[in-house]
Amino acid sequence: MKRLATLLAMTASAALAADLKPTKDAGPYVPSPQSVVSDMLRYADVGANDFLIDLGSGDGRIVLTAAKVFGARGFGVDIKEDLVKRANEAAHNEGVAERVKFVKQDLFETDVSQATVVTMYLLPDTVNMLKDKFLRELKPGTRIVSHDYPLTGWIPDKYVQMDLEDKVQISGVTTTLIYLYIVPAKVAGRWEARMPPAISKQPASLTLKQQQVTRVSGSLRLDGRDVPLEEVKLRGDQITFRLAGHKGGFSGVVKDGAIEGTFDSGNNRTPWSASLRG
Ligand SMILES: C[S@@+](CC[C@H](N)C(=O)[O-])C[C@H]1O[C@@H](n2cnc3c(N)ncnc32)[C@H](O)[C@@H]1O
């Protein structure tokens, strides 16, 4: 009985500690200028099939614009109750309440797995603290758009810099940056590749390495030697590369430990595939 009481006391204090865990302030409320909101959504190519999540949604303008102008669905989270209330009222008044909602919630505790687009305008250290979460929860191909601060070490798919007078009162300078990232598939490992017969008649070992998440290198073992891959590009689940010393290019789609693709020799196109071995 005494042990149970101790256990209950420990559980209760753990729960209390979790409740009392201070929410990290990821940035003060400063709205993105409306022109930046439009650019962020345009660069991410937001459309009616998208589900957008704004982390730290403020007055809701990014999610509201995504719904009103681009036909998307989604939600925003913010720790400030008054902002969440204001954003939900705006969704109602602007006729998009069926497609978007706003929730008072810590962005670090928010499940983002439903997103096809994630947007944020947060402090630089916060943006970087989210990288592991993004890789864990987001599907390959999901677009991440960050206003002003980069995901350090990730190569942006698009990067735009502009000067905006509106920003002077926010950050003291006119400089405005928008970073677009595409969540890459996980490709690192050893693959058994079935190459076009012109390259190899036998299954060949393809090794892919993934540094800094988006930077991929690798080699294909042919006739006892490792032939390096060149110009390897990984965009979401789409991979392309060339084989050193060979004409033509490979493209493929990565899905569930397999790659299905096409080799374009310049004269004809033949299929190739690979499966992950470890
Ligand atoms: C710079 S504002 C961006 C507002 C909006 N996304 C925009 O671009 O107009 C950052 C917002 O993040 C919210 N925020 C800060 N820390 C947060 C946290 N841990 N969880 C959820 N929201 C947070 C703030 O209340 C603020 O509204």
mmCIF file of C-alpha atoms and ligand atoms in Angstrom:
data_model
loop_
_atom_site.group_PDB
_atom_site.id
_atom_site.type_symbol
_atom_site.label_atom_id
_atom_site.label_comp_id
_atom_site.label_asym_id
_atom_site.label_seq_id
_atom_site.Cartn_x
_atom_site.Cartn_y
_atom_site.Cartn_z
ATOM 1 C CA MET A 1 0.000 0.000 0.000
ATOM 2 C CA LYS A 2 2.828 2.295 0.946
ATOM 3 C CA ARG A 3 4.556 1.512 -2.365
ATOM 4 C CA LEU A 4 1.342 2.273 -4.263
ATOM 5 C CA ALA A 5 0.987 5.581 -2.439
ATOM 6 C CA THR A 6 4.575 6.446 -3.306
ATOM 7 C CA LEU A 7 3.963 5.472 -6.925
ATOM 8 C CA LEU A 8 0.801 7.580 -7.068
ATOM 9 C CA ALA A 9 2.624 10.517 -5.519
ATOM 10 C CA MET A 10 5.417 10.149 -8.075
ATOM 11 C CA THR A 11 2.934 9.907 -10.959
ATOM 12 C CA ALA A 12 1.044 12.941 -9.688
ATOM 13 C CA SER A 13 4.212 14.997 -9.359
ATOM 14 C CA ALA A 14 5.345 13.922 -12.847
ATOM 15 C CA ALA A 15 1.963 14.993 -14.259
ATOM 16 C CA LEU A 16 2.197 18.257 -12.353
ATOM 17 C CA ALA A 17 5.712 18.820 -13.664
ATOM 18 C CA ALA A 18 4.467 18.188 -17.223
ATOM 19 C CA ASP A 19 1.603 20.643 -16.686
ATOM 20 C CA LEU A 20 3.948 23.205 -15.256
ATOM 21 C CA LYS A 21 6.559 22.725 -17.959
ATOM 22 C CA PRO A 22 6.939 26.244 -19.269
ATOM 23 C CA THR A 23 5.963 26.668 -22.887
ATOM 24 C CA LYS A 24 8.905 27.927 -24.872
ATOM 25 C CA ASP A 25 8.172 31.339 -26.285
ATOM 26 C CA ALA A 26 8.968 30.926 -29.948
ATOM 27 C CA GLY A 27 8.582 34.606 -30.729
ATOM 28 C CA PRO A 28 6.470 37.687 -29.985
ATOM 29 C CA TYR A 29 3.365 38.452 -31.984
ATOM 30 C CA VAL A 30 4.404 40.357 -35.084
ATOM 31 C CA PRO A 31 2.274 39.703 -38.134
ATOM 32 C CA SER A 32 3.889 38.988 -41.483
ATOM 33 C CA PRO A 33 3.056 41.829 -43.886
ATOM 34 C CA GLN A 34 0.215 40.703 -46.157
ATOM 35 C CA SER A 35 2.451 40.875 -49.240
ATOM 36 C CA VAL A 36 4.876 38.430 -47.578
ATOM 37 C CA VAL A 37 1.978 36.101 -46.738
ATOM 38 C CA SER A 38 0.953 36.073 -50.418
ATOM 39 C CA ASP A 39 4.530 35.442 -51.540
ATOM 40 C CA MET A 40 5.000 32.606 -49.005
ATOM 41 C CA LEU A 41 1.886 30.884 -50.291
ATOM 42 C CA ARG A 42 2.763 31.461 -53.944
ATOM 43 C CA TYR A 43 6.301 30.120 -53.557
ATOM 44 C CA ALA A 44 4.884 27.017 -51.850
ATOM 45 C CA ASP A 45 2.432 26.687 -54.753
ATOM 46 C CA VAL A 46 -0.475 26.287 -52.309
ATOM 47 C CA GLY A 47 -3.680 24.969 -53.879
ATOM 48 C CA ALA A 48 -7.060 23.480 -53.105
ATOM 49 C CA ASN A 49 -5.568 20.052 -52.296
ATOM 50 C CA ASP A 50 -3.268 21.413 -49.617
ATOM 51 C CA PHE A 51 -3.522 21.158 -45.856
ATOM 52 C CA LEU A 52 -1.570 24.036 -44.350
ATOM 53 C CA ILE A 53 -0.439 24.357 -40.732
ATOM 54 C CA ASP A 54 0.877 27.689 -39.453
ATOM 55 C CA LEU A 55 2.993 27.268 -36.318
ATOM 56 C CA GLY A 56 2.419 30.366 -34.195
ATOM 57 C CA SER A 57 -0.509 31.655 -36.224
ATOM 58 C CA GLY A 58 -1.021 35.103 -34.658
ATOM 59 C CA ASP A 59 -4.150 36.708 -36.149
ATOM 60 C CA GLY A 60 -4.439 33.763 -38.555
ATOM 61 C CA ARG A 61 -3.615 35.664 -41.721
ATOM 62 C CA ILE A 62 -1.501 32.933 -43.357
ATOM 63 C CA VAL A 63 -4.083 30.165 -42.885
ATOM 64 C CA LEU A 64 -6.972 32.525 -43.722
ATOM 65 C CA THR A 65 -5.301 33.698 -46.945
ATOM 66 C CA ALA A 66 -4.452 30.101 -47.899
ATOM 67 C CA ALA A 67 -8.147 29.218 -47.563
ATOM 68 C CA LYS A 68 -9.679 32.357 -49.096
ATOM 69 C CA VAL A 69 -7.320 32.914 -52.024
ATOM 70 C CA PHE A 70 -5.893 29.452 -52.703
ATOM 71 C CA GLY A 71 -8.757 27.204 -51.550
ATOM 72 C CA ALA A 72 -6.626 25.244 -49.037
ATOM 73 C CA ARG A 73 -7.682 23.718 -45.715
ATOM 74 C CA GLY A 74 -5.667 23.782 -42.523
ATOM 75 C CA PHE A 75 -5.210 25.090 -39.019
ATOM 76 C CA GLY A 76 -3.081 27.412 -36.969
ATOM 77 C CA VAL A 77 -1.851 27.118 -33.396
ATOM 78 C CA ASP A 78 -0.863 29.895 -31.043
ATOM 79 C CA ILE A 79 -0.269 30.136 -27.307
ATOM 80 C CA LYS A 80 -2.131 33.433 -27.032
ATOM 81 C CA GLU A 81 -5.812 32.863 -26.424
ATOM 82 C CA ASP A 82 -6.909 36.298 -27.649
ATOM 83 C CA LEU A 83 -5.162 35.759 -30.996
ATOM 84 C CA VAL A 84 -6.716 32.302 -31.403
ATOM 85 C CA LYS A 85 -10.157 33.788 -30.687
ATOM 86 C CA ARG A 86 -9.591 36.627 -33.133
ATOM 87 C CA ALA A 87 -8.441 34.229 -35.863
ATOM 88 C CA ASN A 88 -11.447 31.928 -35.389
ATOM 89 C CA GLU A 89 -13.796 34.935 -35.553
ATOM 90 C CA ALA A 90 -12.118 36.055 -38.775
ATOM 91 C CA ALA A 91 -12.503 32.533 -40.228
ATOM 92 C CA HIS A 92 -16.211 32.693 -39.412
ATOM 93 C CA ASN A 93 -16.683 36.253 -40.763
ATOM 94 C CA GLU A 94 -14.764 35.504 -43.926
ATOM 95 C CA GLY A 95 -16.737 32.316 -44.668
ATOM 96 C CA VAL A 96 -13.901 29.794 -44.322
ATOM 97 C CA ALA A 97 -14.667 28.367 -40.862
ATOM 98 C CA GLU A 98 -15.481 24.947 -42.368
ATOM 99 C CA ARG A 99 -12.027 24.704 -43.837
ATOM 100 C CA VAL A 100 -9.771 26.284 -41.219
ATOM 101 C CA LYS A 101 -9.583 26.541 -37.469
ATOM 102 C CA PHE A 102 -7.283 27.923 -34.817
ATOM 103 C CA VAL A 103 -6.348 26.212 -31.592
ATOM 104 C CA LYS A 104 -4.637 27.429 -28.448
ATOM 105 C CA GLN A 105 -1.763 24.990 -28.368
ATOM 106 C CA ASP A 106 2.000 24.842 -27.974
ATOM 107 C CA LEU A 107 3.521 24.531 -31.436
ATOM 108 C CA PHE A 108 6.210 22.159 -30.129
ATOM 109 C CA GLU A 109 3.441 19.749 -29.034
ATOM 110 C CA THR A 110 1.445 20.047 -32.254
ATOM 111 C CA ASP A 111 1.145 17.002 -34.516
ATOM 112 C CA VAL A 112 2.086 18.282 -37.967
ATOM 113 C CA SER A 113 1.811 14.958 -39.811
ATOM 114 C CA GLN A 114 -1.366 16.009 -41.648
ATOM 115 C CA ALA A 115 0.340 18.975 -43.308
ATOM 116 C CA THR A 116 1.256 19.251 -46.953
ATOM 117 C CA VAL A 117 2.505 22.775 -46.223
ATOM 118 C CA VAL A 118 3.934 24.151 -42.958
ATOM 119 C CA THR A 119 4.475 27.885 -42.518
ATOM 120 C CA MET A 120 6.206 29.806 -39.751
ATOM 121 C CA TYR A 121 7.488 33.205 -38.726
ATOM 122 C CA LEU A 122 9.379 32.383 -35.547
ATOM 123 C CA LEU A 123 12.659 33.158 -33.814
ATOM 124 C CA PRO A 124 15.737 31.627 -35.480
ATOM 125 C CA ASP A 125 16.582 29.183 -32.672
ATOM 126 C CA THR A 126 12.977 27.934 -32.622
ATOM 127 C CA VAL A 127 12.963 27.276 -36.349
ATOM 128 C CA ASN A 128 16.037 25.107 -35.904
ATOM 129 C CA MET A 129 14.616 23.292 -32.890
ATOM 130 C CA LEU A 130 11.813 22.075 -35.163
ATOM 131 C CA LYS A 131 14.039 20.311 -37.713
ATOM 132 C CA ASP A 132 13.997 16.858 -36.078
ATOM 133 C CA LYS A 133 10.257 17.086 -35.534
ATOM 134 C CA PHE A 134 9.734 17.937 -39.201
ATOM 135 C CA LEU A 135 11.803 14.951 -40.339
ATOM 136 C CA ARG A 136 9.959 12.655 -37.932
ATOM 137 C CA GLU A 137 6.430 13.774 -38.693
ATOM 138 C CA LEU A 138 6.238 15.266 -42.183
ATOM 139 C CA LYS A 139 5.755 13.233 -45.350
ATOM 140 C CA PRO A 140 8.402 13.535 -48.074
ATOM 141 C CA GLY A 141 7.371 16.295 -50.452
ATOM 142 C CA THR A 142 5.795 18.469 -47.736
ATOM 143 C CA ARG A 143 6.702 22.118 -48.253
ATOM 144 C CA ILE A 144 8.017 24.194 -45.359
ATOM 145 C CA VAL A 145 8.013 27.969 -45.755
ATOM 146 C CA SER A 146 9.858 30.113 -43.251
ATOM 147 C CA HIS A 147 9.667 33.888 -43.103
ATOM 148 C CA ASP A 148 13.090 35.424 -42.411
ATOM 149 C CA TYR A 149 14.880 32.480 -40.732
ATOM 150 C CA PRO A 150 16.448 29.413 -42.359
ATOM 151 C CA LEU A 151 16.600 25.788 -41.297
ATOM 152 C CA THR A 152 20.357 25.819 -40.875
ATOM 153 C CA GLY A 153 22.097 23.118 -42.906
ATOM 154 C CA TRP A 154 19.090 22.365 -45.091
ATOM 155 C CA ILE A 155 19.343 23.435 -48.729
ATOM 156 C CA PRO A 156 16.317 25.541 -49.630
ATOM 157 C CA ASP A 157 14.414 24.678 -52.772
ATOM 158 C CA LYS A 158 13.808 28.388 -53.185
ATOM 159 C CA TYR A 159 15.189 31.416 -51.402
ATOM 160 C CA VAL A 160 13.951 34.946 -52.015
ATOM 161 C CA GLN A 161 15.284 38.179 -50.588
ATOM 162 C CA MET A 162 13.508 41.510 -50.915
ATOM 163 C CA ASP A 163 13.300 44.911 -49.277
ATOM 164 C CA LEU A 164 10.052 45.950 -47.638
ATOM 165 C CA GLU A 165 9.443 49.239 -45.854
ATOM 166 C CA ASP A 166 6.804 47.488 -43.666
ATOM 167 C CA LYS A 167 9.552 45.436 -42.071
ATOM 168 C CA VAL A 168 11.379 48.406 -40.552
ATOM 169 C CA GLN A 169 8.926 48.656 -37.662
ATOM 170 C CA ILE A 170 9.143 44.876 -37.112
ATOM 171 C CA SER A 171 12.827 44.098 -37.397
ATOM 172 C CA GLY A 172 14.472 47.506 -37.835
ATOM 173 C CA VAL A 173 15.573 46.748 -41.407
ATOM 174 C CA THR A 174 13.828 46.400 -44.743
ATOM 175 C CA THR A 175 15.410 43.024 -45.518
ATOM 176 C CA THR A 176 12.856 40.251 -45.881
ATOM 177 C CA LEU A 177 13.685 36.633 -46.609
ATOM 178 C CA ILE A 178 11.486 33.727 -47.578
ATOM 179 C CA TYR A 179 12.847 30.170 -47.499
ATOM 180 C CA LEU A 180 11.057 27.243 -49.116
ATOM 181 C CA TYR A 181 12.122 23.692 -48.218
ATOM 182 C CA ILE A 182 10.815 20.391 -49.532
ATOM 183 C CA VAL A 183 10.972 17.550 -47.001
ATOM 184 C CA PRO A 184 13.233 14.911 -48.544
ATOM 185 C CA ALA A 185 12.618 11.175 -48.551
ATOM 186 C CA LYS A 186 15.042 9.108 -46.484
ATOM 187 C CA VAL A 187 17.352 7.454 -48.994
ATOM 188 C CA ALA A 188 20.554 6.748 -47.059
ATOM 189 C CA GLY A 189 21.597 3.093 -47.179
ATOM 190 C CA ARG A 190 22.522 0.242 -49.428
ATOM 191 C CA TRP A 191 20.105 -0.556 -52.231
ATOM 192 C CA GLU A 192 19.942 -3.508 -54.594
ATOM 193 C CA ALA A 193 19.462 -1.936 -58.009
ATOM 194 C CA ARG A 194 18.136 -3.510 -61.183
ATOM 195 C CA MET A 195 19.738 -1.357 -63.800
ATOM 196 C CA PRO A 196 19.012 -1.175 -67.535
ATOM 197 C CA PRO A 197 20.924 -4.012 -69.280
ATOM 198 C CA ALA A 198 23.180 -1.459 -70.989
ATOM 199 C CA ILE A 199 24.532 -0.542 -67.519
ATOM 200 C CA SER A 200 24.424 -3.918 -65.755
ATOM 201 C CA LYS A 201 22.811 -7.243 -66.494
ATOM 202 C CA GLN A 202 23.203 -8.302 -62.843
ATOM 203 C CA PRO A 203 21.637 -6.661 -59.769
ATOM 204 C CA ALA A 204 24.101 -3.969 -58.675
ATOM 205 C CA SER A 205 24.737 -2.475 -55.272
ATOM 206 C CA LEU A 206 23.768 1.205 -55.047
ATOM 207 C CA THR A 207 24.983 3.129 -52.001
ATOM 208 C CA LEU A 208 23.366 6.449 -51.095
ATOM 209 C CA LYS A 209 24.602 8.798 -48.392
ATOM 210 C CA GLN A 210 22.548 11.693 -47.077
ATOM 211 C CA GLN A 211 24.425 14.547 -45.464
ATOM 212 C CA GLN A 212 22.651 17.568 -44.028
ATOM 213 C CA VAL A 213 19.385 15.909 -44.981
ATOM 214 C CA THR A 214 19.109 17.296 -48.500
ATOM 215 C CA ARG A 215 22.636 16.692 -49.799
ATOM 216 C CA VAL A 216 22.938 13.225 -51.320
ATOM 217 C CA SER A 217 25.962 11.443 -52.729
ATOM 218 C CA GLY A 218 26.558 7.834 -53.677
ATOM 219 C CA SER A 219 28.036 5.215 -55.918
ATOM 220 C CA LEU A 220 27.039 2.171 -57.951
ATOM 221 C CA ARG A 221 29.220 -0.941 -57.755
ATOM 222 C CA LEU A 222 29.879 -2.138 -61.308
ATOM 223 C CA ASP A 223 32.379 -4.829 -62.294
ATOM 224 C CA GLY A 224 34.103 -4.675 -58.913
ATOM 225 C CA ARG A 225 34.526 -0.897 -58.749
ATOM 226 C CA ASP A 226 32.487 1.916 -57.270
ATOM 227 C CA VAL A 227 31.291 4.320 -59.922
ATOM 228 C CA PRO A 228 30.356 7.644 -58.334
ATOM 229 C CA LEU A 229 26.965 9.214 -58.859
ATOM 230 C CA GLU A 230 27.036 12.773 -60.156
ATOM 231 C CA GLU A 231 24.574 15.656 -59.954
ATOM 232 C CA VAL A 232 22.441 13.803 -57.403
ATOM 233 C CA LYS A 233 19.283 15.752 -56.595
ATOM 234 C CA LEU A 234 16.605 14.788 -54.111
ATOM 235 C CA ARG A 235 13.407 16.838 -54.127
ATOM 236 C CA GLY A 236 10.790 15.317 -51.838
ATOM 237 C CA ASP A 237 10.462 11.751 -53.108
ATOM 238 C CA GLN A 238 11.997 12.466 -56.542
ATOM 239 C CA ILE A 239 15.626 11.504 -57.081
ATOM 240 C CA THR A 240 17.761 12.200 -60.159
ATOM 241 C CA PHE A 241 21.447 11.466 -60.846
ATOM 242 C CA ARG A 242 23.980 10.634 -63.512
ATOM 243 C CA LEU A 243 26.579 7.904 -63.451
ATOM 244 C CA ALA A 244 30.192 9.033 -63.874
ATOM 245 C CA GLY A 245 31.547 8.095 -67.295
ATOM 246 C CA HIS A 246 28.117 7.160 -68.660
ATOM 247 C CA LYS A 247 25.846 9.164 -70.892
ATOM 248 C CA GLY A 248 22.222 9.708 -69.890
ATOM 249 C CA GLY A 249 20.395 10.369 -66.640
ATOM 250 C CA PHE A 250 18.433 8.450 -64.017
ATOM 251 C CA SER A 251 15.238 9.622 -62.400
ATOM 252 C CA GLY A 252 13.100 7.814 -59.862
ATOM 253 C CA VAL A 253 10.447 8.016 -57.162
ATOM 254 C CA VAL A 254 11.318 6.811 -53.649
ATOM 255 C CA LYS A 255 8.534 5.061 -51.780
ATOM 256 C CA ASP A 256 8.473 2.577 -48.888
ATOM 257 C CA GLY A 257 12.051 1.349 -49.294
ATOM 258 C CA ALA A 258 11.856 1.109 -53.076
ATOM 259 C CA ILE A 259 12.805 3.284 -56.025
ATOM 260 C CA GLU A 260 11.018 2.965 -59.360
ATOM 261 C CA GLY A 261 12.454 4.999 -62.170
ATOM 262 C CA THR A 262 13.540 5.595 -65.724
ATOM 263 C CA PHE A 263 16.968 5.789 -67.319
ATOM 264 C CA ASP A 264 17.076 8.196 -70.243
ATOM 265 C CA SER A 265 20.115 7.365 -72.391
ATOM 266 C CA GLY A 266 19.447 10.218 -74.788
ATOM 267 C CA ASN A 267 18.189 7.775 -77.421
ATOM 268 C CA ASN A 268 15.702 5.731 -75.440
ATOM 269 C CA ARG A 269 14.134 5.353 -72.015
ATOM 270 C CA THR A 270 14.320 2.142 -69.975
ATOM 271 C CA PRO A 271 13.047 1.317 -66.496
ATOM 272 C CA TRP A 272 15.266 0.778 -63.467
ATOM 273 C CA SER A 273 14.437 0.033 -59.849
ATOM 274 C CA ALA A 274 16.046 -0.495 -56.470
ATOM 275 C CA SER A 275 15.092 -1.914 -53.102
ATOM 276 C CA LEU A 276 16.596 -0.956 -49.784
ATOM 277 C CA ARG A 277 18.775 -3.660 -48.251
ATOM 278 C CA GLY A 278 20.063 -1.853 -45.160
HETATM 279 C C1 LIG B 1 5.991 36.433 -35.333
HETATM 280 S S1 LIG B 1 4.370 35.879 -34.891
HETATM 281 C C2 LIG B 1 3.832 35.180 -36.420
HETATM 282 C C3 LIG B 1 2.326 35.249 -36.640
HETATM 283 C C4 LIG B 1 1.862 34.695 -38.002
HETATM 284 N N1 LIG B 1 2.370 33.363 -38.230
HETATM 285 C C5 LIG B 1 2.305 35.602 -39.126
HETATM 286 O O1 LIG B 1 3.309 35.258 -39.793
HETATM 287 O O2 LIG B 1 1.659 36.636 -39.322
HETATM 288 C C6 LIG B 1 4.744 34.459 -33.872
HETATM 289 C C7 LIG B 1 3.539 33.875 -33.124
HETATM 290 O O3 LIG B 1 3.962 32.693 -32.477
HETATM 291 C C8 LIG B 1 3.246 32.577 -31.246
HETATM 292 N N2 LIG B 1 4.001 31.652 -30.381
HETATM 293 C C9 LIG B 1 5.149 31.866 -29.708
HETATM 294 N N3 LIG B 1 5.533 30.751 -29.046
HETATM 295 C C10 LIG B 1 4.597 29.796 -29.312
HETATM 296 C C11 LIG B 1 4.438 28.440 -28.917
HETATM 297 N N4 LIG B 1 5.318 27.823 -28.128
HETATM 298 N N5 LIG B 1 3.366 27.769 -29.381
HETATM 299 C C12 LIG B 1 2.442 28.371 -30.186
HETATM 300 N N6 LIG B 1 2.542 29.662 -30.579
HETATM 301 C C13 LIG B 1 3.606 30.375 -30.157
HETATM 302 C C14 LIG B 1 3.191 34.003 -30.749
HETATM 303 O O4 LIG B 1 2.125 34.158 -29.826
HETATM 304 C C15 LIG B 1 2.985 34.784 -32.052
HETATM 305 O O5 LIG B 1 1.624 35.011 -32.300
#
